[in-house]
JSON list of C-alpha atoms in Angstrom, two decimals:
[
{"chain": "A", "resi": 157, "resn": "MET", "atom": "CA", "xyz": [167.24, 131.87, 77.95]},
{"chain": "A", "resi": 158, "resn": "MET", "atom": "CA", "xyz": [164.13, 131.36, 80.15]},
{"chain": "A", "resi": 159, "resn": "LEU", "atom": "CA", "xyz": [166.31, 131.62, 82.93]},
{"chain": "A", "resi": 160, "resn": "LEU", "atom": "CA", "xyz": [167.45, 134.90, 81.41]},
{"chain": "A", "resi": 161, "resn": "PHE", "atom": "CA", "xyz": [164.01, 136.49, 80.79]},
{"chain": "A", "resi": 162, "resn": "ILE", "atom": "CA", "xyz": [163.01, 135.61, 84.66]},
{"chain": "A", "resi": 163, "resn": "ILE", "atom": "CA", "xyz": [165.84, 136.88, 85.79]},
{"chain": "A", "resi": 164, "resn": "TYR", "atom": "CA", "xyz": [165.75, 140.19, 83.88]},
{"chain": "A", "resi": 165, "resn": "ILE", "atom": "CA", "xyz": [162.15, 140.70, 85.49]},
{"chain": "A", "resi": 166, "resn": "SER", "atom": "CA", "xyz": [163.69, 140.14, 88.75]},
{"chain": "A", "resi": 167, "resn": "VAL", "atom": "CA", "xyz": [166.32, 142.11, 89.10]},
{"chain": "A", "resi": 168, "resn": "GLY", "atom": "CA", "xyz": [167.23, 143.55, 85.72]},
{"chain": "A", "resi": 169, "resn": "VAL", "atom": "CA", "xyz": [169.83, 143.22, 83.61]},
{"chain": "A", "resi": 170, "resn": "HIS", "atom": "CA", "xyz": [172.56, 145.19, 81.87]},
{"chain": "A", "resi": 171, "resn": "ASN", "atom": "CA", "xyz": [172.54, 146.55, 78.69]},
{"chain": "A", "resi": 172, "resn": "PRO", "atom": "CA", "xyz": [175.27, 148.14, 76.67]},
{"chain": "A", "resi": 173, "resn": "LYS", "atom": "CA", "xyz": [173.14, 150.23, 74.42]},
{"chain": "A", "resi": 174, "resn": "SER", "atom": "CA", "xyz": [171.39, 152.16, 77.62]},
{"chain": "A", "resi": 175, "resn": "GLN", "atom": "CA", "xyz": [174.15, 154.81, 77.35]},
{"chain": "A", "resi": 176, "resn": "SER", "atom": "CA", "xyz": [173.63, 154.76, 73.79]},
{"chain": "A", "resi": 177, "resn": "MET", "atom": "CA", "xyz": [171.23, 158.25, 72.07]},
{"chain": "A", "resi": 178, "resn": "TYR", "atom": "CA", "xyz": [167.64, 156.12, 72.34]},
{"chain": "A", "resi": 179, "resn": "LYS", "atom": "CA", "xyz": [165.99, 155.85, 74.92]},
{"chain": "A", "resi": 180, "resn": "GLN", "atom": "CA", "xyz": [164.96, 152.20, 75.74]},
{"chain": "A", "resi": 181, "resn": "GLY", "atom": "CA", "xyz": [161.76, 150.84, 75.56]},
{"chain": "A", "resi": 182, "resn": "PHE", "atom": "CA", "xyz": [159.87, 154.09, 74.95]},
{"chain": "A", "resi": 183, "resn": "SER", "atom": "CA", "xyz": [155.89, 153.71, 73.07]},
{"chain": "A", "resi": 184, "resn": "ILE", "atom": "CA", "xyz": [154.62, 155.81, 70.28]},
{"chain": "A", "resi": 185, "resn": "THR", "atom": "CA", "xyz": [152.50, 155.66, 67.25]},
{"chain": "A", "resi": 186, "resn": "HIS", "atom": "CA", "xyz": [152.33, 154.15, 64.43]},
{"chain": "A", "resi": 187, "resn": "GLU", "atom": "CA", "xyz": [152.23, 157.83, 62.80]},
{"chain": "A", "resi": 188, "resn": "ASP", "atom": "CA", "xyz": [155.87, 158.45, 64.61]},
{"chain": "A", "resi": 189, "resn": "PHE", "atom": "CA", "xyz": [156.70, 155.39, 63.91]},
{"chain": "A", "resi": 190, "resn": "LEU", "atom": "CA", "xyz": [156.99, 155.83, 60.77]},
{"chain": "A", "resi": 191, "resn": "LYS", "atom": "CA", "xyz": [159.72, 158.84, 60.99]},
{"chain": "A", "resi": 192, "resn": "VAL", "atom": "CA", "xyz": [162.33, 157.35, 62.58]},
{"chain": "A", "resi": 193, "resn": "ASP", "atom": "CA", "xyz": [164.75, 154.96, 60.97]},
{"chain": "A", "resi": 194, "resn": "SER", "atom": "CA", "xyz": [162.80, 151.95, 62.32]},
{"chain": "A", "resi": 195, "resn": "PHE", "atom": "CA", "xyz": [166.22, 150.01, 61.63]},
{"chain": "A", "resi": 196, "resn": "ASP", "atom": "CA", "xyz": [168.24, 151.56, 63.76]},
{"chain": "A", "resi": 197, "resn": "TYR", "atom": "CA", "xyz": [166.30, 150.06, 66.58]},
{"chain": "A", "resi": 198, "resn": "VAL", "atom": "CA", "xyz": [164.63, 146.83, 68.07]},
{"chain": "A", "resi": 199, "resn": "ALA", "atom": "CA", "xyz": [160.95, 148.14, 68.06]},
{"chain": "A", "resi": 200, "resn": "MET", "atom": "CA", "xyz": [158.13, 145.86, 69.18]},
{"chain": "A", "resi": 201, "resn": "ILE", "atom": "CA", "xyz": [155.05, 146.28, 67.08]},
{"chain": "A", "resi": 202, "resn": "LEU", "atom": "CA", "xyz": [151.18, 145.53, 67.90]},
{"chain": "A", "resi": 203, "resn": "HIS", "atom": "CA", "xyz": [149.10, 145.48, 64.65]},
{"chain": "A", "resi": 204, "resn": "ASP", "atom": "CA", "xyz": [145.94, 148.34, 64.33]},
{"chain": "A", "resi": 205, "resn": "ALA", "atom": "CA", "xyz": [143.07, 145.26, 63.83]},
{"chain": "A", "resi": 206, "resn": "THR", "atom": "CA", "xyz": [139.58, 145.87, 62.61]},
{"chain": "A", "resi": 207, "resn": "THR", "atom": "CA", "xyz": [136.74, 143.46, 62.84]},
{"chain": "A", "resi": 208, "resn": "HIS", "atom": "CA", "xyz": [133.08, 143.12, 63.50]},
{"chain": "A", "resi": 209, "resn": "PRO", "atom": "CA", "xyz": [131.69, 142.50, 67.01]},
{"chain": "A", "resi": 210, "resn": "GLU", "atom": "CA", "xyz": [131.04, 139.59, 68.56]},
{"chain": "A", "resi": 211, "resn": "SER", "atom": "CA", "xyz": [133.69, 137.62, 66.30]},
{"chain": "A", "resi": 212, "resn": "SER", "atom": "CA", "xyz": [137.19, 136.63, 66.34]},
{"chain": "A", "resi": 213, "resn": "LEU", "atom": "CA", "xyz": [140.27, 138.33, 65.52]},
{"chain": "A", "resi": 214, "resn": "VAL", "atom": "CA", "xyz": [143.70, 138.08, 64.44]},
{"chain": "A", "resi": 215, "resn": "VAL", "atom": "CA", "xyz": [146.02, 140.43, 66.10]},
{"chain": "A", "resi": 216, "resn": "GLU", "atom": "CA", "xyz": [149.73, 140.46, 64.72]},
{"chain": "A", "resi": 217, "resn": "MET", "atom": "CA", "xyz": [152.86, 141.59, 66.41]},
{"chain": "A", "resi": 218, "resn": "GLU", "atom": "CA", "xyz": [155.81, 142.47, 64.67]},
{"chain": "A", "resi": 219, "resn": "LEU", "atom": "CA", "xyz": [160.00, 142.40, 65.50]},
{"chain": "A", "resi": 220, "resn": "GLN", "atom": "CA", "xyz": [162.06, 144.76, 63.47]},
{"chain": "A", "resi": 221, "resn": "LYS", "atom": "CA", "xyz": [166.05, 144.29, 64.39]},
{"chain": "A", "resi": 222, "resn": "PRO", "atom": "CA", "xyz": [169.07, 145.87, 62.90]},
{"chain": "A", "resi": 223, "resn": "ASP", "atom": "CA", "xyz": [170.59, 143.66, 60.72]},
{"chain": "A", "resi": 224, "resn": "TYR", "atom": "CA", "xyz": [174.05, 143.30, 62.39]},
{"chain": "A", "resi": 225, "resn": "LEU", "atom": "CA", "xyz": [171.68, 141.41, 65.46]},
{"chain": "A", "resi": 226, "resn": "ILE", "atom": "CA", "xyz": [171.09, 138.68, 66.32]},
{"chain": "A", "resi": 227, "resn": "ILE", "atom": "CA", "xyz": [167.63, 137.76, 68.41]},
{"chain": "A", "resi": 228, "resn": "THR", "atom": "CA", "xyz": [166.58, 134.09, 69.12]},
{"chain": "A", "resi": 229, "resn": "ASP", "atom": "CA", "xyz": [163.90, 134.72, 72.03]},
{"chain": "A", "resi": 230, "resn": "PHE", "atom": "CA", "xyz": [161.43, 137.36, 73.03]},
{"chain": "A", "resi": 231, "resn": "MET", "atom": "CA", "xyz": [158.39, 137.78, 74.91]},
{"chain": "A", "resi": 232, "resn": "PHE", "atom": "CA", "xyz": [155.69, 140.53, 75.46]},
{"chain": "A", "resi": 233, "resn": "ASP", "atom": "CA", "xyz": [152.59, 140.73, 77.59]},
{"chain": "A", "resi": 234, "resn": "ALA", "atom": "CA", "xyz": [149.67, 142.71, 75.94]},
{"chain": "A", "resi": 235, "resn": "THR", "atom": "CA", "xyz": [146.48, 144.42, 77.91]},
{"chain": "A", "resi": 236, "resn": "LEU", "atom": "CA", "xyz": [143.57, 142.79, 76.73]},
{"chain": "A", "resi": 237, "resn": "PRO", "atom": "CA", "xyz": [140.53, 145.02, 76.85]},
{"chain": "A", "resi": 238, "resn": "GLU", "atom": "CA", "xyz": [137.54, 144.79, 78.94]},
{"chain": "A", "resi": 239, "resn": "GLY", "atom": "CA", "xyz": [135.58, 142.33, 76.86]},
{"chain": "A", "resi": 240, "resn": "PHE", "atom": "CA", "xyz": [138.62, 140.74, 74.95]},
{"chain": "A", "resi": 241, "resn": "ALA", "atom": "CA", "xyz": [138.90, 136.51, 75.43]},
{"chain": "A", "resi": 242, "resn": "TYR", "atom": "CA", "xyz": [142.22, 134.88, 74.07]},
{"chain": "A", "resi": 243, "resn": "ILE", "atom": "CA", "xyz": [140.98, 131.93, 71.95]},
{"chain": "A", "resi": 244, "resn": "VAL", "atom": "CA", "xyz": [143.98, 129.45, 73.47]},
{"chain": "A", "resi": 245, "resn": "GLY", "atom": "CA", "xyz": [146.18, 127.74, 71.67]},
{"chain": "A", "resi": 246, "resn": "SER", "atom": "CA", "xyz": [145.86, 130.26, 68.48]},
{"chain": "A", "resi": 247, "resn": "VAL", "atom": "CA", "xyz": [149.67, 131.86, 69.23]},
{"chain": "A", "resi": 248, "resn": "THR", "atom": "CA", "xyz": [151.30, 130.76, 66.08]},
{"chain": "A", "resi": 249, "resn": "LEU", "atom": "CA", "xyz": [154.62, 132.07, 65.15]},
{"chain": "A", "resi": 250, "resn": "ASN", "atom": "CA", "xyz": [155.38, 133.09, 61.51]},
{"chain": "A", "resi": 251, "resn": "PRO", "atom": "CA", "xyz": [156.64, 130.14, 59.60]},
{"chain": "A", "resi": 252, "resn": "LEU", "atom": "CA", "xyz": [158.60, 132.72, 56.82]},
{"chain": "A", "resi": 253, "resn": "ARG", "atom": "CA", "xyz": [160.22, 133.95, 60.44]},
{"chain": "A", "resi": 254, "resn": "LYS", "atom": "CA", "xyz": [160.78, 130.70, 62.06]},
{"chain": "A", "resi": 255, "resn": "VAL", "atom": "CA", "xyz": [164.25, 128.22, 61.95]},
{"chain": "A", "resi": 256, "resn": "ASP", "atom": "CA", "xyz": [162.91, 125.83, 65.21]},
{"chain": "A", "resi": 257, "resn": "HIS", "atom": "CA", "xyz": [161.31, 128.33, 67.10]},
{"chain": "A", "resi": 258, "resn": "ILE", "atom": "CA", "xyz": [158.87, 127.60, 69.92]},
{"chain": "A", "resi": 259, "resn": "ILE", "atom": "CA", "xyz": [156.11, 129.71, 71.00]},
{"chain": "A", "resi": 260, "resn": "GLN", "atom": "CA", "xyz": [153.91, 129.75, 74.21]},
{"chain": "A", "resi": 261, "resn": "ALA", "atom": "CA", "xyz": [151.49, 132.04, 75.18]},
{"chain": "A", "resi": 262, "resn": "ASN", "atom": "CA", "xyz": [147.97, 132.39, 77.77]},
{"chain": "A", "resi": 263, "resn": "VAL", "atom": "CA", "xyz": [146.46, 134.47, 79.85]},
{"chain": "A", "resi": 264, "resn": "LEU", "atom": "CA", "xyz": [147.91, 135.25, 83.22]},
{"chain": "A", "resi": 265, "resn": "PRO", "atom": "CA", "xyz": [145.51, 133.95, 85.67]},
{"chain": "A", "resi": 266, "resn": "GLY", "atom": "CA", "xyz": [143.41, 136.24, 87.54]},
{"chain": "A", "resi": 267, "resn": "THR", "atom": "CA", "xyz": [144.13, 139.27, 85.28]},
{"chain": "A", "resi": 268, "resn": "ASN", "atom": "CA", "xyz": [143.62, 140.79, 81.70]},
{"chain": "A", "resi": 269, "resn": "ILE", "atom": "CA", "xyz": [147.55, 140.30, 80.28]},
{"chain": "A", "resi": 270, "resn": "PHE", "atom": "CA", "xyz": [148.18, 138.30, 77.43]},
{"chain": "A", "resi": 271, "resn": "ARG", "atom": "CA", "xyz": [151.55, 137.56, 77.50]},
{"chain": "A", "resi": 272, "resn": "ALA", "atom": "CA", "xyz": [153.68, 135.55, 74.74]},
{"chain": "A", "resi": 273, "resn": "ILE", "atom": "CA", "xyz": [157.37, 134.15, 75.35]},
{"chain": "A", "resi": 274, "resn": "SER", "atom": "CA", "xyz": [159.25, 132.68, 72.19]},
{"chain": "A", "resi": 275, "resn": "PHE", "atom": "CA", "xyz": [162.25, 130.77, 72.00]},
{"chain": "A", "resi": 276, "resn": "SER", "atom": "CA", "xyz": [164.85, 128.21, 70.41]},
{"chain": "A", "resi": 277, "resn": "LEU", "atom": "CA", "xyz": [166.25, 125.18, 71.94]},
{"chain": "A", "resi": 278, "resn": "SER", "atom": "CA", "xyz": [168.74, 126.14, 69.59]},
{"chain": "A", "resi": 279, "resn": "ASN", "atom": "CA", "xyz": [169.62, 129.24, 70.28]},
{"chain": "A", "resi": 280, "resn": "SER", "atom": "CA", "xyz": [168.55, 129.91, 65.81]},
{"chain": "A", "resi": 281, "resn": "SER", "atom": "CA", "xyz": [168.26, 133.62, 65.68]},
{"chain": "A", "resi": 282, "resn": "TYR", "atom": "CA", "xyz": [164.28, 135.06, 63.68]},
{"chain": "A", "resi": 283, "resn": "ILE", "atom": "CA", "xyz": [164.75, 134.85, 60.22]},
{"chain": "A", "resi": 284, "resn": "GLY", "atom": "CA", "xyz": [164.75, 138.43, 58.84]},
{"chain": "A", "resi": 285, "resn": "ASN", "atom": "CA", "xyz": [164.94, 141.78, 59.89]},
{"chain": "A", "resi": 286, "resn": "GLU", "atom": "CA", "xyz": [161.10, 142.93, 59.74]},
{"chain": "A", "resi": 287, "resn": "GLY", "atom": "CA", "xyz": [157.64, 141.35, 59.78]},
{"chain": "A", "resi": 288, "resn": "ILE", "atom": "CA", "xyz": [155.16, 139.96, 61.40]},
{"chain": "A", "resi": 289, "resn": "ILE", "atom": "CA", "xyz": [156.93, 137.98, 64.33]},
{"chain": "A", "resi": 290, "resn": "MET", "atom": "CA", "xyz": [153.77, 135.80, 65.51]},
{"chain": "A", "resi": 291, "resn": "SER", "atom": "CA", "xyz": [149.58, 136.99, 65.61]},
{"chain": "A", "resi": 292, "resn": "PHE", "atom": "CA", "xyz": [147.21, 135.14, 68.18]},
{"chain": "A", "resi": 293, "resn": "THR", "atom": "CA", "xyz": [143.69, 135.26, 67.76]},
{"chain": "A", "resi": 294, "resn": "LEU", "atom": "CA", "xyz": [140.51, 136.99, 70.34]},
{"chain": "A", "resi": 295, "resn": "ASN", "atom": "CA", "xyz": [137.12, 137.09, 70.58]},
{"chain": "A", "resi": 296, "resn": "THR", "atom": "CA", "xyz": [135.14, 140.35, 70.65]},
{"chain": "A", "resi": 297, "resn": "PRO", "atom": "CA", "xyz": [133.22, 141.74, 73.10]},
{"chain": "A", "resi": 298, "resn": "THR", "atom": "CA", "xyz": [129.02, 142.58, 71.83]},
{"chain": "A", "resi": 299, "resn": "GLN", "atom": "CA", "xyz": [130.26, 146.95, 72.23]},
{"chain": "A", "resi": 300, "resn": "THR", "atom": "CA", "xyz": [131.58, 148.99, 68.58]},
{"chain": "A", "resi": 301, "resn": "GLY", "atom": "CA", "xyz": [134.41, 151.34, 69.49]},
{"chain": "A", "resi": 302, "resn": "ALA", "atom": "CA", "xyz": [138.61, 151.60, 69.25]},
{"chain": "A", "resi": 303, "resn": "TYR", "atom": "CA", "xyz": [140.39, 149.53, 71.59]},
{"chain": "A", "resi": 304, "resn": "PRO", "atom": "CA", "xyz": [143.93, 150.10, 72.86]},
{"chain": "A", "resi": 305, "resn": "MET", "atom": "CA", "xyz": [146.20, 147.81, 73.31]},
{"chain": "A", "resi": 306, "resn": "ASN", "atom": "CA", "xyz": [149.23, 148.02, 75.29]},
{"chain": "A", "resi": 307, "resn": "LEU", "atom": "CA", "xyz": [152.78, 146.24, 75.49]},
{"chain": "A", "resi": 308, "resn": "GLN", "atom": "CA", "xyz": [153.95, 146.15, 78.24]},
{"chain": "A", "resi": 309, "resn": "ASN", "atom": "CA", "xyz": [157.33, 144.16, 79.88]},
{"chain": "A", "resi": 310, "resn": "CYS", "atom": "CA", "xyz": [158.85, 143.83, 77.06]},
{"chain": "A", "resi": 311, "resn": "LEU", "atom": "CA", "xyz": [162.11, 141.56, 75.91]},
{"chain": "A", "resi": 312, "resn": "TRP", "atom": "CA", "xyz": [164.25, 140.10, 73.19]},
{"chain": "A", "resi": 313, "resn": "GLY", "atom": "CA", "xyz": [167.63, 138.58, 74.07]},
{"chain": "A", "resi": 314, "resn": "ASN", "atom": "CA", "xyz": [170.14, 136.13, 72.71]},
{"chain": "A", "resi": 315, "resn": "THR", "atom": "CA", "xyz": [172.83, 133.94, 73.88]},
{"chain": "A", "resi": 316, "resn": "VAL", "atom": "CA", "xyz": [174.79, 136.86, 75.89]},
{"chain": "A", "resi": 317, "resn": "ILE", "atom": "CA", "xyz": [172.68, 139.33, 77.11]},
{"chain": "A", "resi": 318, "resn": "VAL", "atom": "CA", "xyz": [168.63, 139.79, 77.55]},
{"chain": "A", "resi": 319, "resn": "ALA", "atom": "CA", "xyz": [167.14, 143.41, 77.26]},
{"chain": "A", "resi": 320, "resn": "PRO", "atom": "CA", "xyz": [164.09, 146.20, 75.77]},
{"chain": "A", "resi": 321, "resn": "PRO", "atom": "CA", "xyz": [163.33, 146.26, 72.92]},
{"chain": "A", "resi": 322, "resn": "ASP", "atom": "CA", "xyz": [164.22, 150.71, 71.84]},
{"chain": "A", "resi": 323, "resn": "VAL", "atom": "CA", "xyz": [160.69, 151.43, 70.58]},
{"chain": "A", "resi": 324, "resn": "ILE", "atom": "CA", "xyz": [157.26, 150.00, 71.43]},
{"chain": "A", "resi": 325, "resn": "VAL", "atom": "CA", "xyz": [154.34, 150.37, 69.26]},
{"chain": "A", "resi": 326, "resn": "ASN", "atom": "CA", "xyz": [150.77, 149.82, 71.38]},
{"chain": "A", "resi": 327, "resn": "GLY", "atom": "CA", "xyz": [148.13, 148.86, 68.97]},
{"chain": "A", "resi": 328, "resn": "THR", "atom": "CA", "xyz": [143.97, 149.72, 68.64]},
{"chain": "A", "resi": 329, "resn": "VAL", "atom": "CA", "xyz": [141.51, 147.65, 68.16]},
{"chain": "A", "resi": 330, "resn": "THR", "atom": "CA", "xyz": [138.42, 148.78, 66.14]},
{"chain": "A", "resi": 331, "resn": "ILE", "atom": "CA", "xyz": [134.86, 147.19, 66.75]},
{"chain": "A", "resi": 332, "resn": "THR", "atom": "CA", "xyz": [132.47, 147.91, 64.37]},
{"chain": "A", "resi": 333, "resn": "GLU", "atom": "CA", "xyz": [129.54, 147.31, 62.06]},
{"chain": "A", "resi": 334, "resn": "GLU", "atom": "CA", "xyz": [131.10, 147.26, 58.53]},
{"chain": "A", "resi": 335, "resn": "ILE", "atom": "CA", "xyz": [134.52, 146.32, 57.14]},
{"chain": "A", "resi": 336, "resn": "GLN", "atom": "CA", "xyz": [135.69, 147.76, 54.29]},
{"chain": "A", "resi": 337, "resn": "TYR", "atom": "CA", "xyz": [136.36, 145.61, 51.74]},
{"chain": "A", "resi": 338, "resn": "LEU", "atom": "CA", "xyz": [140.13, 144.84, 51.80]},
{"chain": "A", "resi": 339, "resn": "PRO", "atom": "CA", "xyz": [141.11, 142.37, 48.65]},
{"chain": "A", "resi": 340, "resn": "GLY", "atom": "CA", "xyz": [144.04, 140.21, 49.73]},
{"chain": "A", "resi": 341, "resn": "ASP", "atom": "CA", "xyz": [143.09, 140.58, 53.44]},
{"chain": "A", "resi": 342, "resn": "ALA", "atom": "CA", "xyz": [141.77, 137.54, 53.91]},
{"chain": "A", "resi": 343, "resn": "ASN", "atom": "CA", "xyz": [142.06, 137.29, 57.96]},
{"chain": "A", "resi": 344, "resn": "CYS", "atom": "CA", "xyz": [139.97, 140.17, 58.32]},
{"chain": "A", "resi": 345, "resn": "ASN", "atom": "CA", "xyz": [142.55, 142.25, 60.02]},
{"chain": "A", "resi": 346, "resn": "GLY", "atom": "CA", "xyz": [142.36, 145.47, 58.17]},
{"chain": "A", "resi": 347, "resn": "ALA", "atom": "CA", "xyz": [146.32, 144.86, 56.30]},
{"chain": "A", "resi": 348, "resn": "VAL", "atom": "CA", "xyz": [147.70, 142.59, 54.31]},
{"chain": "A", "resi": 349, "resn": "ASN", "atom": "CA", "xyz": [150.37, 140.59, 54.73]},
{"chain": "A", "resi": 350, "resn": "VAL", "atom": "CA", "xyz": [151.62, 136.53, 54.45]},
{"chain": "A", "resi": 351, "resn": "ILE", "atom": "CA", "xyz": [149.48, 135.92, 56.51]},
{"chain": "A", "resi": 352, "resn": "ASP", "atom": "CA", "xyz": [146.47, 136.63, 54.57]},
{"chain": "A", "resi": 353, "resn": "ILE", "atom": "CA", "xyz": [148.32, 134.10, 52.02]},
{"chain": "A", "resi": 354, "resn": "LEU", "atom": "CA", "xyz": [148.61, 131.08, 54.95]},
{"chain": "A", "resi": 355, "resn": "SER", "atom": "CA", "xyz": [144.83, 131.86, 55.65]},
{"chain": "A", "resi": 356, "resn": "ALA", "atom": "CA", "xyz": [143.91, 131.29, 51.90]},
{"chain": "A", "resi": 357, "resn": "ILE", "atom": "CA", "xyz": [146.45, 128.47, 51.45]},
{"chain": "A", "resi": 358, "resn": "ASN", "atom": "CA", "xyz": [144.47, 126.89, 54.83]},
{"chain": "A", "resi": 359, "resn": "TYR", "atom": "CA", "xyz": [140.90, 127.37, 53.41]},
{"chain": "A", "resi": 360, "resn": "ILE", "atom": "CA", "xyz": [141.67, 125.39, 49.94]},
{"chain": "A", "resi": 361, "resn": "LEU", "atom": "CA", "xyz": [143.22, 122.81, 52.02]},
{"chain": "A", "resi": 362, "resn": "GLU", "atom": "CA", "xyz": [140.31, 122.84, 53.87]},
{"chain": "A", "resi": 363, "resn": "HIS", "atom": "CA", "xyz": [141.60, 123.55, 57.21]},
{"chain": "A", "resi": 364, "resn": "ASN", "atom": "CA", "xyz": [138.08, 126.04, 58.24]},
{"chain": "A", "resi": 365, "resn": "PRO", "atom": "CA", "xyz": [140.54, 129.83, 59.20]},
{"chain": "A", "resi": 366, "resn": "GLN", "atom": "CA", "xyz": [138.67, 131.61, 61.31]},
{"chain": "A", "resi": 367, "resn": "PRO", "atom": "CA", "xyz": [138.66, 134.52, 61.01]},
{"chain": "A", "resi": 368, "resn": "PHE", "atom": "CA", "xyz": [138.29, 134.14, 57.18]},
{"chain": "A", "resi": 369, "resn": "CYS", "atom": "CA", "xyz": [136.68, 136.84, 54.74]},
{"chain": "A", "resi": 370, "resn": "PHE", "atom": "CA", "xyz": [135.57, 135.11, 51.62]},
{"chain": "A", "resi": 371, "resn": "ASP", "atom": "CA", "xyz": [135.24, 138.64, 49.84]},
{"chain": "A", "resi": 372, "resn": "ASN", "atom": "CA", "xyz": [138.73, 140.06, 50.24]},
{"chain": "A", "resi": 373, "resn": "ALA", "atom": "CA", "xyz": [140.40, 136.50, 49.90]},
{"chain": "A", "resi": 374, "resn": "ASP", "atom": "CA", "xyz": [138.56, 136.48, 46.23]},
{"chain": "A", "resi": 375, "resn": "VAL", "atom": "CA", "xyz": [141.28, 138.84, 44.71]},
{"chain": "A", "resi": 376, "resn": "ASN", "atom": "CA", "xyz": [139.79, 138.14, 41.37]},
{"chain": "A", "resi": 377, "resn": "GLY", "atom": "CA", "xyz": [136.30, 138.52, 41.78]},
{"chain": "A", "resi": 378, "resn": "ASP", "atom": "CA", "xyz": [135.66, 134.97, 40.20]},
{"chain": "A", "resi": 379, "resn": "GLY", "atom": "CA", "xyz": [133.78, 133.72, 43.27]},
{"chain": "A", "resi": 380, "resn": "ILE", "atom": "CA", "xyz": [136.28, 130.61, 43.72]},
{"chain": "A", "resi": 381, "resn": "VAL", "atom": "CA", "xyz": [139.24, 131.22, 46.24]},
{"chain": "A", "resi": 382, "resn": "ASN", "atom": "CA", "xyz": [141.89, 129.12, 44.81]},
{"chain": "A", "resi": 383, "resn": "LEU", "atom": "CA", "xyz": [145.71, 129.47, 43.35]},
{"chain": "A", "resi": 384, "resn": "MET", "atom": "CA", "xyz": [145.06, 132.39, 41.70]},
{"chain": "A", "resi": 385, "resn": "ASP", "atom": "CA", "xyz": [144.09, 134.30, 44.32]},
{"chain": "A", "resi": 386, "resn": "VAL", "atom": "CA", "xyz": [147.25, 133.27, 46.64]},
{"chain": "A", "resi": 387, "resn": "ILE", "atom": "CA", "xyz": [149.37, 134.63, 43.63]},
{"chain": "A", "resi": 388, "resn": "GLY", "atom": "CA", "xyz": [147.19, 137.90, 43.37]}
]
């Protein structure tokens, strides 16, 4: 599959859906994406995130697909805004969606392009049809503001096809001095999902997850982050 990705980037591969009513790989906003029947599409969604200046930020990418479609591999590039830096080795797959899948990532030399590639040596399909598929962590700049982060060169594949997603949803990173208190948002990125549960568990196990917002993780407000907060 890695070879198929390389061939696709070089010369292109025919996609049987290219004659359908769906335009391949068009970008829309998060607001517009909520208006479409997303499960008729393969969609790669870079979630919005919020954090402080000169801190670390977890960026999450979601993969949605129709129930009938098998996806065993994916890749994408993301343009990092000026002042952002990828923390090497921070890329990870959501354990609830992987089987034996592997993910590798880095910034392409001499560029600000972050590239991630995930695949299965046994051609296993990712679990589920929606939800966070992977995340990576960035160091943030000193300047506050809203920074667009755009996806490009997005591909998904299986044993018979490599194709671009039907829909690409770009994300926005907001750097602000004030972070809104959001119970459950343990990784401080402005959203509550399964990745926050993993962050809270890692904190309980003394694995020192970064970033980590104690007040958000302390869901029941008792001053201790423990299993009761994970359940909450």
